């Protein structure tokens, strides 16, 4: 398997010449705050669709406000909504206008409108925590005579389909990037939508958590990060992982328009 690659630059130019990707992963700025880096990036969705294989799909992180605001852009770019999962955090944040503390984010899966859903690569994720059925033992009624006991015993636990609300501790206190996603949670999305040995295209790489998740699941990875310092931190993270060797050294300085 080729080493993961982190590119420094604008995803709208750098990722347009790479791919095609089996899966696109995107955690774009939501545009919710006044922070200098938290601004909406125009035009990246169309680039991602063009770089996506017909059998591929795209997972995008965001709050509900983000998807309501940006929903028309996904449709205009030729994408269809497939499903979504909720990341439940152990802590959260709130704006001054909120009446509930926000402890969740959405990850929404889209696929190309020119592809039938049945043709999109998906692998059902399961957990081995299904509750075992009660052991039932039939008492022998007196009138039946001498018969053996009848009972069944189910396997303890066992697989069940993964729930759409998934709990994972946030990276608070140990995050490299301020909006870093837990690599274990991201790995579930990658295993769901990228075939083994396939390639994940990460349009907003940040600290490289998706690259770490791709390595853990045996997938190839190309990430793009516009901040040179963060891109270097992502390379260091992937280089130090037990699951990967040295990362690619391609670095093209870029700037968002």
Short mmCIF file of C-alpha atoms in Angstrom, two decimals:
data_model
loop_
_atom_site.label_atom_id
_atom_site.label_comp_id
_atom_site.label_asym_id
_atom_site.label_seq_id
_atom_site.Cartn_x
_atom_site.Cartn_y
_atom_site.Cartn_z
CA UNK A 1 0.00 0.00 0.00
CA UNK A 2 1.37 3.41 -0.93
CA UNK A 3 2.20 5.86 1.84
CA UNK A 4 -0.40 8.53 2.63
CA UNK A 5 0.22 11.92 1.10
CA UNK A 6 -0.47 15.36 2.55
CA UNK A 7 -0.43 18.20 0.03
CA UNK A 8 -0.12 21.83 1.07
CA UNK A 9 -2.40 24.01 -1.00
CA UNK A 10 -5.92 24.90 -2.02
CA UNK A 11 -8.07 21.78 -2.42
CA UNK A 12 -9.93 23.37 -5.36
CA UNK A 13 -6.77 23.30 -7.46
CA UNK A 14 -4.64 20.56 -5.91
CA UNK A 15 -7.32 17.87 -5.65
CA UNK A 16 -8.71 18.50 -9.13
CA UNK A 17 -5.65 16.84 -10.64
CA UNK A 18 -5.72 13.83 -8.32
CA UNK A 19 -8.02 10.88 -8.03
CA UNK A 20 -10.34 9.44 -9.01
CA UNK A 21 -11.21 8.70 -5.40
CA UNK A 22 -13.20 5.77 -4.07
CA UNK A 23 -14.37 8.03 -1.27
CA UNK A 24 -14.17 11.75 -0.54
CA UNK A 25 -13.93 12.88 3.06
CA UNK A 26 -14.58 16.52 3.88
CA UNK A 27 -14.67 18.49 7.12
CA UNK A 28 -14.92 22.01 5.66
CA UNK A 29 -15.05 25.25 7.65
CA UNK A 30 -18.67 25.74 8.69
CA UNK A 31 -18.59 29.55 8.62
CA UNK A 32 -20.21 29.66 12.08
CA UNK A 33 -17.69 31.88 13.85
CA UNK A 34 -15.63 35.01 13.35
CA UNK A 35 -12.33 33.10 13.45
CA UNK A 36 -10.14 33.94 10.48
CA UNK A 37 -9.88 30.33 9.27
CA UNK A 38 -13.59 29.63 9.69
CA UNK A 39 -14.86 30.89 6.36
CA UNK A 40 -16.84 29.08 3.73
CA UNK A 41 -14.85 27.76 0.78
CA UNK A 42 -16.69 28.31 -2.48
CA UNK A 43 -16.56 25.77 -5.29
CA UNK A 44 -14.97 22.81 -3.54
CA UNK A 45 -18.04 20.57 -3.87
CA UNK A 46 -17.99 20.58 -7.68
CA UNK A 47 -14.29 19.70 -7.63
CA UNK A 48 -14.96 16.80 -5.26
CA UNK A 49 -17.75 15.42 -7.47
CA UNK A 50 -15.50 15.54 -10.53
CA UNK A 51 -12.79 13.65 -8.64
CA UNK A 52 -15.17 10.96 -7.34
CA UNK A 53 -15.51 7.53 -8.97
CA UNK A 54 -19.04 6.64 -10.15
CA UNK A 55 -19.17 3.97 -7.44
CA UNK A 56 -17.82 6.33 -4.80
CA UNK A 57 -19.50 8.53 -2.23
CA UNK A 58 -18.67 11.54 -0.11
CA UNK A 59 -18.95 12.00 3.66
CA UNK A 60 -19.21 15.59 4.86
CA UNK A 61 -19.11 16.81 8.46
CA UNK A 62 -21.21 19.75 9.62
CA UNK A 63 -23.88 21.13 11.90
CA UNK A 64 -27.52 21.22 10.82
CA UNK A 65 -27.25 24.98 10.21
CA UNK A 66 -24.42 24.33 7.75
CA UNK A 67 -26.36 21.72 5.77
CA UNK A 68 -29.50 23.85 5.61
CA UNK A 69 -27.44 26.72 4.28
CA UNK A 70 -25.33 24.66 1.87
CA UNK A 71 -27.85 21.97 0.88
CA UNK A 72 -28.70 23.49 -2.49
CA UNK A 73 -25.02 23.52 -3.45
CA UNK A 74 -24.69 19.75 -3.03
CA UNK A 75 -27.72 19.18 -5.25
CA UNK A 76 -26.53 21.70 -7.84
CA UNK A 77 -23.17 19.91 -7.98
CA UNK A 78 -24.87 16.64 -8.93
CA UNK A 79 -25.08 14.89 -5.58
CA UNK A 80 -27.86 13.02 -3.84
CA UNK A 81 -28.32 12.57 -0.12
CA UNK A 82 -27.79 8.96 1.00
CA UNK A 83 -27.79 8.83 4.79
CA UNK A 84 -26.37 10.54 7.82
CA UNK A 85 -24.93 9.58 11.17
CA UNK A 86 -24.61 11.59 14.34
CA UNK A 87 -21.36 11.91 16.23
CA UNK A 88 -22.21 12.19 19.92
CA UNK A 89 -19.41 13.88 21.86
CA UNK A 90 -18.59 13.70 25.53
CA UNK A 91 -18.47 17.48 25.64
CA UNK A 92 -19.64 20.26 23.39
CA UNK A 93 -20.03 23.96 22.82
CA UNK A 94 -22.78 26.50 22.41
CA UNK A 95 -23.43 29.89 20.90
CA UNK A 96 -25.03 32.63 22.99
CA UNK A 97 -28.35 32.08 21.20
CA UNK A 98 -28.49 28.33 21.86
CA UNK A 99 -30.87 26.90 24.44
CA UNK A 100 -29.29 23.45 24.48
CA UNK A 101 -25.63 22.56 24.76
CA UNK A 102 -24.53 21.13 21.43
CA UNK A 103 -22.84 17.77 21.94
CA UNK A 104 -23.21 16.36 18.44
CA UNK A 105 -22.31 16.87 14.80
CA UNK A 106 -23.64 15.29 11.64
CA UNK A 107 -21.70 13.31 9.06
CA UNK A 108 -23.76 13.15 5.85
CA UNK A 109 -23.13 10.76 2.97
CA UNK A 110 -23.76 11.90 -0.60
CA UNK A 111 -23.39 10.02 -3.89
CA UNK A 112 -23.41 11.04 -7.53
CA UNK A 113 -26.85 11.67 -9.00
CA UNK A 114 -25.83 9.91 -12.23
CA UNK A 115 -25.19 6.65 -10.33
CA UNK A 116 -27.76 4.26 -8.94
CA UNK A 117 -27.52 3.76 -5.19
CA UNK A 118 -27.17 0.00 -5.69
CA UNK A 119 -23.94 0.63 -7.62
CA UNK A 120 -22.35 2.70 -4.82
CA UNK A 121 -19.81 0.75 -2.77
CA UNK A 122 -21.00 0.25 0.80
CA UNK A 123 -20.16 -2.22 3.53
CA UNK A 124 -22.60 -2.55 6.41
CA UNK A 125 -20.90 -1.85 9.73
CA UNK A 126 -21.79 -3.99 12.71
CA UNK A 127 -21.05 -4.11 16.39
CA UNK A 128 -20.68 -7.26 18.48
CA UNK A 129 -22.92 -6.16 21.30
CA UNK A 130 -26.29 -7.59 20.37
CA UNK A 131 -28.09 -8.69 23.48
CA UNK A 132 -28.24 -12.46 23.76
CA UNK A 133 -31.69 -14.02 23.89
CA UNK A 134 -32.85 -15.45 27.18
CA UNK A 135 -32.16 -19.14 27.57
CA UNK A 136 -35.55 -20.79 27.50
CA UNK A 137 -36.04 -24.16 29.17
CA UNK A 138 -39.34 -25.99 28.83
CA UNK A 139 -40.60 -27.75 31.90
CA UNK A 140 -41.90 -31.23 31.17
CA UNK A 141 -45.64 -31.41 31.70
CA UNK A 142 -46.70 -34.53 33.61
CA UNK A 143 -48.80 -35.90 30.78
CA UNK A 144 -46.03 -35.93 28.15
CA UNK A 145 -44.06 -38.79 29.55
CA UNK A 146 -40.28 -38.94 29.68
CA UNK A 147 -38.93 -36.56 27.04
CA UNK A 148 -35.72 -34.71 26.88
CA UNK A 149 -35.62 -31.06 27.79
CA UNK A 150 -36.19 -28.62 24.96
CA UNK A 151 -34.25 -25.36 24.96
CA UNK A 152 -32.05 -23.17 22.85
CA UNK A 153 -29.09 -21.02 23.80
CA UNK A 154 -28.19 -18.03 21.70
CA UNK A 155 -24.64 -16.87 21.22
CA UNK A 156 -23.62 -14.26 23.78
CA UNK A 157 -23.55 -10.89 22.11
CA UNK A 158 -23.15 -11.25 18.38
CA UNK A 159 -23.28 -8.78 15.51
CA UNK A 160 -25.91 -6.16 14.93
CA UNK A 161 -26.02 -3.26 12.50
CA UNK A 162 -24.23 -0.15 13.74
CA UNK A 163 -26.49 2.52 15.22
CA UNK A 164 -26.72 5.87 13.43
CA UNK A 165 -25.84 7.72 16.63
CA UNK A 166 -22.25 6.90 17.49
CA UNK A 167 -20.57 8.00 20.68
CA UNK A 168 -16.90 8.94 20.50
CA UNK A 169 -14.90 11.17 22.81
CA UNK A 170 -13.83 14.39 21.19
CA UNK A 171 -10.15 15.28 20.99
CA UNK A 172 -10.46 18.06 23.57
CA UNK A 173 -7.19 18.60 25.41
CA UNK A 174 -5.09 16.61 22.94
CA UNK A 175 -6.19 17.91 19.55
CA UNK A 176 -3.68 19.22 17.03
CA UNK A 177 -6.37 21.03 15.03
CA UNK A 178 -9.15 23.02 16.76
CA UNK A 179 -11.91 21.02 15.02
CA UNK A 180 -10.16 17.64 14.92
CA UNK A 181 -12.38 14.58 14.53
CA UNK A 182 -11.64 11.31 16.36
CA UNK A 183 -9.84 8.95 14.00
CA UNK A 184 -11.79 5.97 15.35
CA UNK A 185 -15.09 7.54 14.32
CA UNK A 186 -13.74 8.52 10.91
CA UNK A 187 -12.47 4.97 10.41
CA UNK A 188 -16.07 3.68 10.60
CA UNK A 189 -17.06 5.96 7.72
CA UNK A 190 -14.05 4.88 5.66
CA UNK A 191 -14.73 1.18 6.22
CA UNK A 192 -18.34 1.79 5.19
CA UNK A 193 -17.68 3.61 1.93
CA UNK A 194 -14.16 2.86 0.68
CA UNK A 195 -13.24 -0.65 -0.49
CA UNK A 196 -10.13 -2.28 0.99
CA UNK A 197 -7.10 -0.93 -0.84
CA UNK A 198 -9.17 1.97 -2.22
CA UNK A 199 -8.19 5.61 -2.02
CA UNK A 200 -9.65 8.31 0.20
CA UNK A 201 -9.46 11.94 -0.89
CA UNK A 202 -9.51 14.33 2.08
CA UNK A 203 -10.22 17.89 0.95
CA UNK A 204 -9.62 19.58 4.32
CA UNK A 205 -6.96 17.43 5.95
CA UNK A 206 -6.34 19.48 9.09
CA UNK A 207 -4.17 17.44 11.45
CA UNK A 208 -4.46 14.25 9.39
CA UNK A 209 -6.93 12.27 11.52
CA UNK A 210 -8.61 10.89 8.38
CA UNK A 211 -5.19 9.84 7.08
CA UNK A 212 -4.55 7.96 10.30
CA UNK A 213 -7.99 6.33 10.01
CA UNK A 214 -7.32 5.34 6.40
CA UNK A 215 -4.02 3.73 7.39
CA UNK A 216 -5.65 1.81 10.24
CA UNK A 217 -8.27 0.42 7.84
CA UNK A 218 -5.88 -0.46 5.01
CA UNK A 219 -6.93 2.27 2.58
CA UNK A 220 -4.78 4.67 0.60
CA UNK A 221 -5.00 8.37 1.35
CA UNK A 222 -4.40 11.77 -0.25
CA UNK A 223 -5.13 14.82 1.89
CA UNK A 224 -4.94 18.53 1.17
CA UNK A 225 -4.42 21.25 3.77
CA UNK A 226 -4.06 24.96 3.00
CA UNK A 227 -2.25 25.89 6.23
CA UNK A 228 1.45 25.01 5.80
CA UNK A 229 2.07 24.63 9.53
CA UNK A 230 -0.92 22.34 9.97
CA UNK A 231 0.09 20.33 6.90
CA UNK A 232 3.52 19.75 8.43
CA UNK A 233 1.92 18.69 11.70
CA UNK A 234 -0.26 16.23 9.78
CA UNK A 235 2.79 14.75 8.06
CA UNK A 236 4.54 14.37 11.40
CA UNK A 237 1.47 12.67 12.81
CA UNK A 238 1.24 10.16 9.98
CA UNK A 239 4.99 9.54 9.95
CA UNK A 240 4.88 8.69 13.64
CA UNK A 241 1.97 6.31 13.30
CA UNK A 242 2.65 2.64 13.95
CA UNK A 243 0.50 1.80 10.94
CA UNK A 244 2.33 3.77 8.26
CA UNK A 245 5.84 4.53 7.18
CA UNK A 246 7.03 7.85 5.89
CA UNK A 247 4.45 10.17 4.37
CA UNK A 248 4.73 11.75 0.96
CA UNK A 249 6.77 14.91 0.79
CA UNK A 250 4.85 16.65 -1.97
CA UNK A 251 4.27 20.23 -0.87
CA UNK A 252 2.92 22.97 -3.08
CA UNK A 253 2.27 26.20 -1.27
CA UNK A 254 -1.19 27.48 -2.08
CA UNK A 255 -3.69 30.05 -1.02
CA UNK A 256 -7.45 30.12 -1.09
CA UNK A 257 -8.88 32.73 -3.38
#
